[in-house]
CSV table of C-alpha atoms in Angstrom, one decimal:
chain,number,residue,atom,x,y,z
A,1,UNK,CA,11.4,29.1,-10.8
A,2,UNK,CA,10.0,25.2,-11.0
A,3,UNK,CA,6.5,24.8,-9.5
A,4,UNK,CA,7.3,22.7,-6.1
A,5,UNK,CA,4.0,21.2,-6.3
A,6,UNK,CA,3.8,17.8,-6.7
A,7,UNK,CA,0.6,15.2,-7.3
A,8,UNK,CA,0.7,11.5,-5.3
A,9,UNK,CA,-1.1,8.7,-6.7
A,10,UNK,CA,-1.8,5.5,-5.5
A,11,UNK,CA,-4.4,2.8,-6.7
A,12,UNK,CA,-3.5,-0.3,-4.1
A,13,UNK,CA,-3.9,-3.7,-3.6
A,14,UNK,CA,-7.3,-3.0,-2.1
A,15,UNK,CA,-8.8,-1.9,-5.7
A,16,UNK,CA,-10.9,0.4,-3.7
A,17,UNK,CA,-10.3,3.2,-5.8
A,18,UNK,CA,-7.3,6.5,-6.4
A,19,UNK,CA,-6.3,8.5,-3.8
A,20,UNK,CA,-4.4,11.5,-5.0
A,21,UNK,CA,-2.4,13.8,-2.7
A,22,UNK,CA,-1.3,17.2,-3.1
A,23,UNK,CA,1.9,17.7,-1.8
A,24,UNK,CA,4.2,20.8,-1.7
A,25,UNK,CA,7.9,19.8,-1.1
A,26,UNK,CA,10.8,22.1,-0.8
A,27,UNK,CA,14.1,20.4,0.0
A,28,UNK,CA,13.3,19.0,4.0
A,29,UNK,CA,9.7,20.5,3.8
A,30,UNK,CA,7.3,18.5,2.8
A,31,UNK,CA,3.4,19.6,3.5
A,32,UNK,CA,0.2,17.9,2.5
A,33,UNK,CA,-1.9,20.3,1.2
A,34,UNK,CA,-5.0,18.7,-0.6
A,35,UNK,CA,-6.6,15.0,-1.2
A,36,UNK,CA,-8.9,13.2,-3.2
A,37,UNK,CA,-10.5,9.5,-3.5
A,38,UNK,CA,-12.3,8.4,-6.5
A,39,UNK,CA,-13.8,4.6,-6.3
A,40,UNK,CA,-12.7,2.2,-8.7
A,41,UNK,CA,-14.9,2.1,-11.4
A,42,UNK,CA,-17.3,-1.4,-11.4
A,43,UNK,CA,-16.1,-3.0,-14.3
A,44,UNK,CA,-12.3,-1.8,-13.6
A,45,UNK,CA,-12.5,-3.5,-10.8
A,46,UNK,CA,-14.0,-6.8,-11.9
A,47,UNK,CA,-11.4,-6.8,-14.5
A,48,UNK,CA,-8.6,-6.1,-12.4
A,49,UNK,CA,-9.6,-8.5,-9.8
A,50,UNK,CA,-10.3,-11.5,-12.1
A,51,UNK,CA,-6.9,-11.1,-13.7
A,52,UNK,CA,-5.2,-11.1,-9.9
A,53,UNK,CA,-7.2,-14.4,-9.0
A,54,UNK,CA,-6.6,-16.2,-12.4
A,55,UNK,CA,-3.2,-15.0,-13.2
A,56,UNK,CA,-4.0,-15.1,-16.7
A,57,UNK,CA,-5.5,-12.9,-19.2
A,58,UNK,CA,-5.0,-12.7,-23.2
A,59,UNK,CA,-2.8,-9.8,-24.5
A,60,UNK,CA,-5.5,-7.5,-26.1
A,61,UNK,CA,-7.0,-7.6,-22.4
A,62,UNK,CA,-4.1,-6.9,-20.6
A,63,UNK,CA,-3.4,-4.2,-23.5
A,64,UNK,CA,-7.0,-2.6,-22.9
A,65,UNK,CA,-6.8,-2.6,-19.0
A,66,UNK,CA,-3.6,-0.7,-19.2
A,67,UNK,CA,-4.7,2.4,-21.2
A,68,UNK,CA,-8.1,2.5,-19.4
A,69,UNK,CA,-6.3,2.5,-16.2
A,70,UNK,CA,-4.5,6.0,-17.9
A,71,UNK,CA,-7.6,7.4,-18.9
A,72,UNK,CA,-8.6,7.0,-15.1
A,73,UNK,CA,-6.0,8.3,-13.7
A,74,UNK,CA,-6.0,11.3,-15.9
A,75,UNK,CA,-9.4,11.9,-15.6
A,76,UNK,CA,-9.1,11.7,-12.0
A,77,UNK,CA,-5.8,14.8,-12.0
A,78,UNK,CA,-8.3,16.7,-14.4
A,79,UNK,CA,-11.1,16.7,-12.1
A,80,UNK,CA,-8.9,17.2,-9.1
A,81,UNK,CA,-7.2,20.5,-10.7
A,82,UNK,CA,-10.5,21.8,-11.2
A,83,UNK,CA,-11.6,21.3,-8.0
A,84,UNK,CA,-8.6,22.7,-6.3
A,85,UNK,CA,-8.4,25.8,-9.0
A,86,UNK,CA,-4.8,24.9,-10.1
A,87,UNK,CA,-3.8,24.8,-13.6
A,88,UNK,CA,-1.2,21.9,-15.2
A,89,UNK,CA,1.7,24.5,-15.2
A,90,UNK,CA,1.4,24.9,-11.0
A,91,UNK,CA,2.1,20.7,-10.7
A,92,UNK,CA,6.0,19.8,-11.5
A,93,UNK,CA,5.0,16.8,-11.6
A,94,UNK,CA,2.6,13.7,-11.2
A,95,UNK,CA,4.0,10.4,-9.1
A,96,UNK,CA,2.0,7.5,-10.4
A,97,UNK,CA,2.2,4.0,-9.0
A,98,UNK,CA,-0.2,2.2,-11.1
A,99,UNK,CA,-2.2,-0.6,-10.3
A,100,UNK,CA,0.1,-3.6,-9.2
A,101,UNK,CA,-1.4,-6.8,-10.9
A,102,UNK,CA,1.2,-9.0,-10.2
A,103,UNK,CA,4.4,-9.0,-8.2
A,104,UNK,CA,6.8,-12.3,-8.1
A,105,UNK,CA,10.6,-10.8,-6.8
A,106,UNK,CA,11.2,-14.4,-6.3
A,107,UNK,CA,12.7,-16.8,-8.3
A,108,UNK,CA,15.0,-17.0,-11.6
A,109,UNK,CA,13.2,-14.3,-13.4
A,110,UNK,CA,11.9,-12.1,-10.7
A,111,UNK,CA,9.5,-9.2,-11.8
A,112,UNK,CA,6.6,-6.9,-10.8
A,113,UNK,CA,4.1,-5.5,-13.0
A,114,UNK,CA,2.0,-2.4,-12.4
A,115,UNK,CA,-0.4,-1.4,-14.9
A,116,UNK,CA,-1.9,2.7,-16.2
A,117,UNK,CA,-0.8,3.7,-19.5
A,118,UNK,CA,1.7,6.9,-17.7
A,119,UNK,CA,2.2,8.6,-21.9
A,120,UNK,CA,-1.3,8.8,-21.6
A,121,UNK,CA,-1.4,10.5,-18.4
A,122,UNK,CA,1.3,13.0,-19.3
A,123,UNK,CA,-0.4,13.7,-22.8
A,124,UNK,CA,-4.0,13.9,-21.1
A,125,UNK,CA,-3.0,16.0,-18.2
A,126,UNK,CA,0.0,18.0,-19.4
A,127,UNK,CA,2.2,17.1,-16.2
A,128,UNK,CA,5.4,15.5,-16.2
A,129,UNK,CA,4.6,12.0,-14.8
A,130,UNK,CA,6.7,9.6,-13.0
A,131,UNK,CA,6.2,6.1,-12.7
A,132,UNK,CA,7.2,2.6,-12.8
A,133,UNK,CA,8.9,2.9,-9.5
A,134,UNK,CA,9.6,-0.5,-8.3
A,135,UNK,CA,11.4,-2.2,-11.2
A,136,UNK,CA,14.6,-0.5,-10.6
A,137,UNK,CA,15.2,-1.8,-7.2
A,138,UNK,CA,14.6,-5.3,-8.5
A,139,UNK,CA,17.0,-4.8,-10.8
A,140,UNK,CA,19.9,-4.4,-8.4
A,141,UNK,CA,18.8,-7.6,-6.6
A,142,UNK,CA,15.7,-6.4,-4.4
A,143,UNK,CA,12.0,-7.0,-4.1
A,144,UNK,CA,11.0,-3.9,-5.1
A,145,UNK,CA,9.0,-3.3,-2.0
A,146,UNK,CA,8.2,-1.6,0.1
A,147,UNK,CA,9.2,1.3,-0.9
A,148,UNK,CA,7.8,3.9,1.7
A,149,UNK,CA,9.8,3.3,4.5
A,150,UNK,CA,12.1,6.0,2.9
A,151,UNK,CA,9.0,8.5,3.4
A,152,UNK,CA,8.0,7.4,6.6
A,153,UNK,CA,11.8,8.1,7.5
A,154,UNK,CA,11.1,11.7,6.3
A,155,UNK,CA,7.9,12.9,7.9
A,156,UNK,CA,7.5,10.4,11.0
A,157,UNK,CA,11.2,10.1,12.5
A,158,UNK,CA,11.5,10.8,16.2
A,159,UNK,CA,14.6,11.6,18.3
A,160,UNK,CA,13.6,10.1,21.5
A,161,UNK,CA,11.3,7.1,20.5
A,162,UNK,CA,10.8,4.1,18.6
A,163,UNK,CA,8.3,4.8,15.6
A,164,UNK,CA,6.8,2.4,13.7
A,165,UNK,CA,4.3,3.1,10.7
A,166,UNK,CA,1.6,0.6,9.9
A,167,UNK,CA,0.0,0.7,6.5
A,168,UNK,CA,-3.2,-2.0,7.0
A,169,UNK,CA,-4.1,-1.4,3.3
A,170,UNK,CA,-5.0,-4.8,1.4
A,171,UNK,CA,-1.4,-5.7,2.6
A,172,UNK,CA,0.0,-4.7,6.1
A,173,UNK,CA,4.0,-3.5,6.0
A,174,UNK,CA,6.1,-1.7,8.8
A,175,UNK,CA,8.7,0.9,8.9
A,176,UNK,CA,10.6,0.5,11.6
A,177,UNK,CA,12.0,4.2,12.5
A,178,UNK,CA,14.6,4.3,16.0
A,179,UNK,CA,17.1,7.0,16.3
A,180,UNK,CA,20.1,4.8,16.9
A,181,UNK,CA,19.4,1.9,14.4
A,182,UNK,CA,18.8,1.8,10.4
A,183,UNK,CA,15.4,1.9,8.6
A,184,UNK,CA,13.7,-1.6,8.3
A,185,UNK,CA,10.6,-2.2,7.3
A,186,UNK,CA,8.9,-5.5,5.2
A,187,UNK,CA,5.3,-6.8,4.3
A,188,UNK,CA,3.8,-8.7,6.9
A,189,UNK,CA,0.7,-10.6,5.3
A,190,UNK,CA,-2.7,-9.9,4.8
A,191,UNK,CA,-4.4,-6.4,5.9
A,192,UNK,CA,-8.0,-5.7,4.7
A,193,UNK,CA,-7.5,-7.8,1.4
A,194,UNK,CA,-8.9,-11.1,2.7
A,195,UNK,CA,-11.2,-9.4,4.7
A,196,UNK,CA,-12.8,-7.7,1.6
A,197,UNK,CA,-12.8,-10.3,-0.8
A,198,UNK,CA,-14.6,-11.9,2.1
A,199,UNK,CA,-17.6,-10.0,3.1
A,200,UNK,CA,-18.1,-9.2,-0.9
A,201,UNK,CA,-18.2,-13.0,-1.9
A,202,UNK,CA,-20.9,-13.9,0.8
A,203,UNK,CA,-22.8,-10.2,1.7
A,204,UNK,CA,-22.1,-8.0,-1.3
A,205,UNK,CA,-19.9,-5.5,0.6
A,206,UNK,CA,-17.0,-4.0,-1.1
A,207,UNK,CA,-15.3,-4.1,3.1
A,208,UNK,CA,-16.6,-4.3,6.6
A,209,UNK,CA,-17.0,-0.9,7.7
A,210,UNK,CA,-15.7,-0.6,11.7
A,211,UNK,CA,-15.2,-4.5,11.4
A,212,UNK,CA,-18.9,-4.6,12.5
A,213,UNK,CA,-19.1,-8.2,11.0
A,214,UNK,CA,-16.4,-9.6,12.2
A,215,UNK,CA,-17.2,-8.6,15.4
A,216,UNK,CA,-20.4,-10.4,15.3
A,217,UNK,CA,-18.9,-13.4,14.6
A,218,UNK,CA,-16.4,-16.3,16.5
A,219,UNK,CA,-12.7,-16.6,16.3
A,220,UNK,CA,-11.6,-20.0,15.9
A,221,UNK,CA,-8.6,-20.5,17.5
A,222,UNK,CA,-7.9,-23.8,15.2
A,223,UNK,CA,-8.4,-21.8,12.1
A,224,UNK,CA,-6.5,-18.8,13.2
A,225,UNK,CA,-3.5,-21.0,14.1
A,226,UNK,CA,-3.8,-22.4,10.9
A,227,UNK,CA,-3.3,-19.5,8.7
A,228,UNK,CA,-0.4,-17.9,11.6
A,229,UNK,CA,1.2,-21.4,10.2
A,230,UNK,CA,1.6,-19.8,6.4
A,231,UNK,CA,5.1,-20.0,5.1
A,232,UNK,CA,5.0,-16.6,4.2
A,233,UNK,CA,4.8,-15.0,7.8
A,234,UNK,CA,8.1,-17.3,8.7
A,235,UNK,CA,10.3,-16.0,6.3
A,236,UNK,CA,12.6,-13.4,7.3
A,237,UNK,CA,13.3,-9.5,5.6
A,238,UNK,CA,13.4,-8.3,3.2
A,239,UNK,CA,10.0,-10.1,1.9
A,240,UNK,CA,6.7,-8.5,0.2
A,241,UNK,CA,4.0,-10.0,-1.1
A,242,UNK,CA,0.3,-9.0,-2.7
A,243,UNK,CA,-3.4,-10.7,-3.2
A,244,UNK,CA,-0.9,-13.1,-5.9
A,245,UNK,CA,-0.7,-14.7,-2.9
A,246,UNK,CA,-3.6,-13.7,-0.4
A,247,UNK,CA,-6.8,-14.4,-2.3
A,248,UNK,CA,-9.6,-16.5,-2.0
A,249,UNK,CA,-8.2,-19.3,-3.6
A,250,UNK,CA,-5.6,-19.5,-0.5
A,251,UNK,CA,-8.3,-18.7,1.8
A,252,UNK,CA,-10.6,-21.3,0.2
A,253,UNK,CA,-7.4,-24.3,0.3
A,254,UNK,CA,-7.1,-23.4,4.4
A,255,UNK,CA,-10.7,-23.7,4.7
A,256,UNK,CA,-10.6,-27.3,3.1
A,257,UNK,CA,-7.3,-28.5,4.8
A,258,UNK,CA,-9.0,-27.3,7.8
A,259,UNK,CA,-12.0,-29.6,7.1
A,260,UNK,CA,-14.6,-28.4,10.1
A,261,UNK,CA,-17.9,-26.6,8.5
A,262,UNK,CA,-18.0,-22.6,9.9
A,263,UNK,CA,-20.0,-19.8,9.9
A,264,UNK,CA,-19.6,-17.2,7.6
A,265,UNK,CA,-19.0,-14.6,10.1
A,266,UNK,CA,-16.9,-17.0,12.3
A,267,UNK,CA,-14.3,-16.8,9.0
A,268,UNK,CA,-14.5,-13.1,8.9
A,269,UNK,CA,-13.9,-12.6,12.6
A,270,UNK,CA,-10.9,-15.2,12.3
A,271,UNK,CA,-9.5,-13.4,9.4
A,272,UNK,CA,-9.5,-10.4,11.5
A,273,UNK,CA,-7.6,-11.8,14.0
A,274,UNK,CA,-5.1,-13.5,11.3
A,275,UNK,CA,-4.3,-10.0,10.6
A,276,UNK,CA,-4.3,-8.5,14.4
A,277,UNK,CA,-2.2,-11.5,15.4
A,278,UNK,CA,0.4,-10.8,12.3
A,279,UNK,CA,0.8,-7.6,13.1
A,280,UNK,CA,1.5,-8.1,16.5
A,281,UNK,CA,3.9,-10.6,16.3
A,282,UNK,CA,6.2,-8.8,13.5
A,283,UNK,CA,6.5,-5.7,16.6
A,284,UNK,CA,7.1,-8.5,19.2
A,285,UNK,CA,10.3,-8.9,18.0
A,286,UNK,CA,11.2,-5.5,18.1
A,287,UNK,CA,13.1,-4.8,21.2
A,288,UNK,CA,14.1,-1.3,22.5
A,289,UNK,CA,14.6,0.4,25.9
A,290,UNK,CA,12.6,3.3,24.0
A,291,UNK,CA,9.2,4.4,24.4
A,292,UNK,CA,7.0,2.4,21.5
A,293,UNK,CA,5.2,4.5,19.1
A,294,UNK,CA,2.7,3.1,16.3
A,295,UNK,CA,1.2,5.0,14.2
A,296,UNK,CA,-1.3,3.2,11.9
A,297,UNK,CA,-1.9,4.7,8.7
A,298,UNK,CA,-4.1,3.1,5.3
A,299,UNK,CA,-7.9,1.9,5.3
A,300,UNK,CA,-7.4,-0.5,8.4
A,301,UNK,CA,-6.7,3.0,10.5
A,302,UNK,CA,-10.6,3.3,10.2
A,303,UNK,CA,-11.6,-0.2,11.2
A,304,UNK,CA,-12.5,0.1,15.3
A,305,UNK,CA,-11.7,-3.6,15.7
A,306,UNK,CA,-8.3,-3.7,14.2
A,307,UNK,CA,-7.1,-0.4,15.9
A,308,UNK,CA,-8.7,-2.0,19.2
A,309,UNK,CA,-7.5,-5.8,18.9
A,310,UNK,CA,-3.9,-3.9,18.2
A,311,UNK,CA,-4.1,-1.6,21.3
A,312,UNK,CA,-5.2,-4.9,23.4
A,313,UNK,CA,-2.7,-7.4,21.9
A,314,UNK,CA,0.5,-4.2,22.2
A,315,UNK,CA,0.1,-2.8,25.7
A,316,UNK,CA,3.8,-1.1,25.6
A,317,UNK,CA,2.9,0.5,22.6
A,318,UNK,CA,1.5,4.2,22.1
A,319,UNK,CA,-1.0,3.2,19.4
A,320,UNK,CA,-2.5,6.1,17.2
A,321,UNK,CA,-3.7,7.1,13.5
A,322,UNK,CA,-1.2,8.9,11.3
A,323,UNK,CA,-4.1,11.6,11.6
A,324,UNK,CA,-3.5,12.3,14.8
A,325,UNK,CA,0.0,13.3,13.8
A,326,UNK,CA,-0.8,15.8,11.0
A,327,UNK,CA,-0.7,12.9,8.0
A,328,UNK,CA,-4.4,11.7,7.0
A,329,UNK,CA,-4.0,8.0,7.3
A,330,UNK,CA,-5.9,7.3,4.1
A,331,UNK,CA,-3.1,9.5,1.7
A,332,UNK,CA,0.3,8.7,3.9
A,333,UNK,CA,1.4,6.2,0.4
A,334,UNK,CA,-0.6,8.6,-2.0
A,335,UNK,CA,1.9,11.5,-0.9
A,336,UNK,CA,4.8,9.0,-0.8
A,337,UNK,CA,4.9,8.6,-4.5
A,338,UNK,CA,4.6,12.2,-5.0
A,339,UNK,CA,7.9,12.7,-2.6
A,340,UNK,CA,9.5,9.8,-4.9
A,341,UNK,CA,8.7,11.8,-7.7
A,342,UNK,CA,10.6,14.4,-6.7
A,343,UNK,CA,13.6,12.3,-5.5
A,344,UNK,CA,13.7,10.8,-9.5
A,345,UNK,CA,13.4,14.1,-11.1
A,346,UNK,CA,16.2,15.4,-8.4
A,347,UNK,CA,18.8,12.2,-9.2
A,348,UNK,CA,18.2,11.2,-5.6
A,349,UNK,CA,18.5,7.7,-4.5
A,350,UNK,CA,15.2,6.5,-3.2
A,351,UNK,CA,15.1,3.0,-2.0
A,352,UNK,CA,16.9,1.5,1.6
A,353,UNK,CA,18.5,-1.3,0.7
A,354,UNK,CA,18.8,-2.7,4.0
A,355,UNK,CA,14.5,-2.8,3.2
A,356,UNK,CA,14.1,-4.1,0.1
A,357,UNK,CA,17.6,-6.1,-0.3
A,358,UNK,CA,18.5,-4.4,-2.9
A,359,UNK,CA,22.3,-4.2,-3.7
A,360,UNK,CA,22.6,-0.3,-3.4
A,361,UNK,CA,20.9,2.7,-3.2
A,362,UNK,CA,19.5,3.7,-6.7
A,363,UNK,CA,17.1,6.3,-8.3
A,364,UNK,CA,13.4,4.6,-8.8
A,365,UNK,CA,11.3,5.7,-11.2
A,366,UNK,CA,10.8,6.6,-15.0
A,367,UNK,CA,10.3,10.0,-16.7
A,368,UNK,CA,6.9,10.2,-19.2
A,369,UNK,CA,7.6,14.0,-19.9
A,370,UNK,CA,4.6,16.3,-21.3
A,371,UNK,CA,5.3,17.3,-24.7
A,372,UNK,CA,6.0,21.2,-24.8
């Protein structure tokens, strides 16, 4: 009988760290049973975030940063097994996103490139690994994102209300989930990315625990307008995006076409409010005679001011933590690539085309098998 085990992991646009999920999934049942973080490693990080902001690199680099991302997350499913006393043979396999470095789904040669060696996780861990999830879906025409709406269908669905799932991870994207319409779902702009890159440029902080900073500071309404102005939040679905695109060298361009001299802290608290404000708009639109559910999941789920600008600026909706449903809100996308694991290695369509524009329903993923 095959183990029904599966491992999630997830290294995001916030280059905090891994998240690994344990996640037990037998046809409709699928049950988190263990997590994990381990923070990204200082030099990792540095690395990884230099070659987002430049957008260049030389091949040995890029060559290097790839297998030492696979050494991490091996060394992270080691530790993990050990500390949960399960051996290799009890995991049927290991869903891997890798660490996105770049994703362009527009234009004549549209792409997206995640990085982590996955032969080197399967030979370092033993485990069947599946990754490279997102190319397929641009190959039939899509963006390749985002891709957990299809989860977030399977755990968070409700008969009698209007769900919808907000990740606030360094990128905030819905799932829109209604019992009488299709799944839609789309990035909508910056989450905690800006924020981040923020406080660590001028206080040394890799975020802004509780948004305690920005809370000390001044929204400026000017500014905030400003950035609500970027092209990006305008376009209609299916769209994603990534810090290719919201990074301090866009922050830095609004803060010179903006031209007035600000506070630190003022920025921060505006920049909270860019992403508040985003947020709020995107569910605006939504209309329903339902009852309004939304359940906030990723590292944004822990920031007080977010999760209390969102209840202010939503007052029809029921706003809550994934948590408070069952489904820690820091490993909802860490067990979603463990579930798309075992979609690929079941031949079972994976993406929603009517999220990610893709011209059918296709099978995501790649096999790296262990060698027996």
């Amino acid at each position: 009988m095959q183990p029904t085990y599966y491992l999630g992991m997830m290294s995001g646009t916030s280059l905090d760290g891994v998240d690994i999920a344990l996640v037990d999934i037998q046809q409709s049942q699928i049950k988190l049973l263990a997590t994990e973080f381990t923070p990204m490693p200082a030099q990792l990080h540095s690395q990884i975030n230099q070659l987002i902001q430049q957008g260049q690199t030389t091949l040995q680099a890029l060559g290097e940063l790839d297998q030492r991302l696979g050494q991490l997350y091996a060394d992270c499913v080691v530790h993990f097994l050990h500390k949960q006393q399960l051996t290799p043979t009890q995991i049927r396999a290991i869903g891997c996103h890798g660490q996105t470095v770049w994703h362009s789904p527009q234009g004549d040669a549209p792409f997206t490139m995640q990085l982590g060696d996955m032969h080197l996780l399967a030979a370092r861990t033993g485990i069947d690994v599946v990754g490279d999830f997102r190319r397929k879906d641009i190959a039939f025409g899509g963006q390749g994102a985002p891709l957990v709406p299809a989860f977030h269908q399977a755990i968070f669905r409700h008969s009698q209300q209007l769900t919808v799932v907000l990740n606030i991870g360094g990128i905030s994207n819905i799932s829109i989930l209604s019992p009488d319409m299709p799944v839609s779902g789309f990035d909508i702009g910056p989450g905690n990315t800006l924020l981040d890159q923020w406080i660590e440029r001028h206080l040394g902080q890799a975020y802004d625990k509780d948004g305690t900073w920005a809370a000390g500071g001044k929204i400026e309404q000017g500014l905030l307008s400003q950035f609500m102005a970027e092209p990006f939040l305008q376009q209609t679905p299916p769209k994603s995006t990534g810090r290719e695109l919201f990074n301090l060298v866009w922050l830095d361009k609004q803060l010179q076409l903006y031209g007035k001299p600000l506070a630190a802290q003022d920025v921060q608290a505006t920049l909270a409010a860019f992403t508040v404000h985003s947020i709020a708009d995107s569910l605006k639109s939504i209309h329903t005679r339902l009852p309004r559910r939304l359940l906030v999941c990723g590292g944004g789920a822990k920031n007080s001011l977010l999760m209390d600008g969102l209840a202010q600026a939503l007052p029809d909706w029921q706003v809550a933590t994934s948590s408070q449903v069952g489904w820690h809100e820091d490993y909802v996308e860490a067990a979603a690539f463990a579930w798309l694991a075992y979609r690929r290695l079941h031949n079972l369509p994976a993406n929603l085309p009517e999220v990610t524009g893709a011209a059918r329903a296709v099978c995501l993923g790649a096999i790296f098998p262990k060698e027996n």
